[in-house]
Each structure stands twice: as C-alpha cells, then as structure tokens.
Amino acid sequence: MNSDNKLSFIPERYIALASEYPKLSICRVVSQQKGQYTIISNAGEQRASVSGRLQHEAKTVSEYPTVGDYVMAELNYPGAAVIRHLLPRKGVFMRKAAGTARTEQPVAANIDTVFLCMSLNNDFNLRRLERYLSIAWDSGAKPVVVFTKADLCMDIEHKLSQAQSVAIGADIVVTSAMDNDGYASIMPYIKEGVTVAFVGSSGVGKSTLINKLLGEERLATNGLRNDDKGRHTTTHRELIALPCGAMVIDTPGMRELGMWDSAEGVSVAFADIEELASRCRFRNCTHTREPGCAVRAALQSGELNGERFDSYKKLLAENAYAGDSDSYAIAKQKKFKEIAKFNKSNRKQ
C-alpha cells in the first residue's frame, strides 16, 4: 500500500451515502487495468478487486467500477482490498467499445470538466470535434475545447473561428507547450475538489499539459511521428492528484470514439440544427422533401453548412444503431434511472 497519497477530498453527497456501509471504507478508483484496480482512501492507495457478488449483479460493462468512481471497499492489509459497492455516479463519459461489438466502454466517471484536446496541425478536424462534444455533453461534465501546439499553427484565428461555429456553448482555449505559461488558459478550471479529464487523439499533448499542472515530468511524453500523427504514450486511464487539490484523469489516445447513448449530447452539440428543426412545418419532418422545412431552407441559403448537417445525421444514425443492442437498453435504463435520482437528490441539499 502507498500511504503517501490519500483521498483528501470527498464530496458531501458521498459521505452521506457511505454512512450506509459502516464496516466499509469510501474509496475512489485511481486506475483500472484488465480487471485489476487501484483505489485510494483516507488510508492511502491499495490494489483492489471487485467482489464476486458485484460481478454477479453487473449486467453490463458500465456497471463495473471505472476510473473516477467512488466505491465502498473492504480494506485488507497487506492483501488486496475488495470493492463491494459502486456508489451512484453524477455522470460518466461513455463511448462505444472499439471494434465491431455493440457494447459500451466507460472512460471516466464523476468528471466536472472534460478537456477535449486537439492540436492545431493535421489533427484539427471539425467533424471529430463535433463527435467529442456530443459525447462530452452527455457525460454530465462541462466540455472545454483545448487547442494545443499553437506554435505549429500559422492561421490560429481562422481555425478558432471554424471551431466556434461548431462548439456551441463550450469554452475554447489555446495552449502551447513551448511557452512556460502556455498552459495558463486552462488554470481557471483547475480548483480544489474539482475533477477534470483530458480526452483526445494520441500525440496532441495531453500528458504534456498534465505534467505542467503537476510541476514535474511524471508522465511520459512523445512527439509527433514524421506523418504528423501522434505516438501512443499513455496506455491506461489514471486519476492523478494535483498540488492544488484538484484531481485529473489522463486517458490514452482514442483511435475510435463511437457513439453510445449520446442522443441528448447530440441535441446539445447541434443546438443550432435542433432550433432550425423546431421551425419546420411538420413535427416529424425528415428534412428531405417535406414542404415548409426550415432545415432544408437553411441549407439552400447557406445559413447551415452541409457538412455539419451530414455530421449531425451520421451521429444520430450511429447512436441509433448502438441502441438496437440488448446491452444498450440495459445500460440506458440503469444509467438514466440512477443518475437522474442522484442529481435530483443533490439539488434538494
């Protein structure tokens, strides 16, 4: 056990829930690798596994603990702890698992702010940004678009203008690892007791930014390959304590970010199209041939970008495809029931 690191901040909502399990300790999941966990409590860090009962009751992958989760565990010294209860999440960043199987993969839970990182070189992609925003808005976290490697870009203002046209409601900040204060723009979001997560492709500089926040080169970093694509550096998700008392989650670069139960997030990310659709003559307008279609009129006038509309339709169709699976139905029912109940109870406090 590592007693140097301790769980210094526990939200009041979880302290109240923990009182229901007097023989167990409230912990937070720090890392997860192939069914093995590292958790942190007031006693320090310890290896842990999931109890047989919790495994038996879990119907889907999302019902297992993930990085950022608060859990109730039996701390056994010097052996591994046993995670016996997963406490309700206030939100979770979820994607479709990589590959062809229609199953979900929780990336991180209980995030306050998610930094969507994209470098200002060949990684810049508006359609990918729309995808990231759709999933981020659905996670319950506040999305912040973080552009990295500003020193490699000759047309920053143009790209910022493009990003602002699709990142509706989200803050956008620019960083550069070349400057000593190049990460200052993200500091207003880093506060004691807050959990933030960095998400993005390989090589965009997530680990470099976290090292800046840590004040030391703790996470391995690599530059770009000759083809301007990133090298994989982070190999697993990890929750890290910052000196200021905030917690940060570093995630591996994601080759795939498939839609999973993100219909509400798509509606928020594409609020401009949803608003146009509300003006259509028919409520169930398909925006193809119906008379009085406000969306088609906006496309014809140039008010709505055709590529953005195609992206909107693609993400909705992809999300609907995931919704045909049994795993989706089970996970959706449990997710919305628990998160809605949890957030409703906390609004009353």
XYZ file of C-alpha atoms in Angstrom, residues 11 31 84 89 124 129 145 202-204 212 226 291 314 317 343:
16
model
C -17.932 15.346 -1.799
C -6.665 3.208 -12.163
C -18.207 -4.333 -2.639
C -22.377 8.402 -10.472
C -7.519 19.605 -36.466
C -14.728 17.837 -32.609
C -12.148 22.644 -26.181
C -2.626 10.337 -29.456
C 0.139 12.889 -29.562
C -1.967 16.026 -29.050
C 2.760 21.248 -16.498
C 7.055 12.011 -39.399
C -42.834 21.400 -47.614
C -24.370 10.492 -39.133
C -27.762 7.203 -37.050
C -28.734 14.513 -9.253
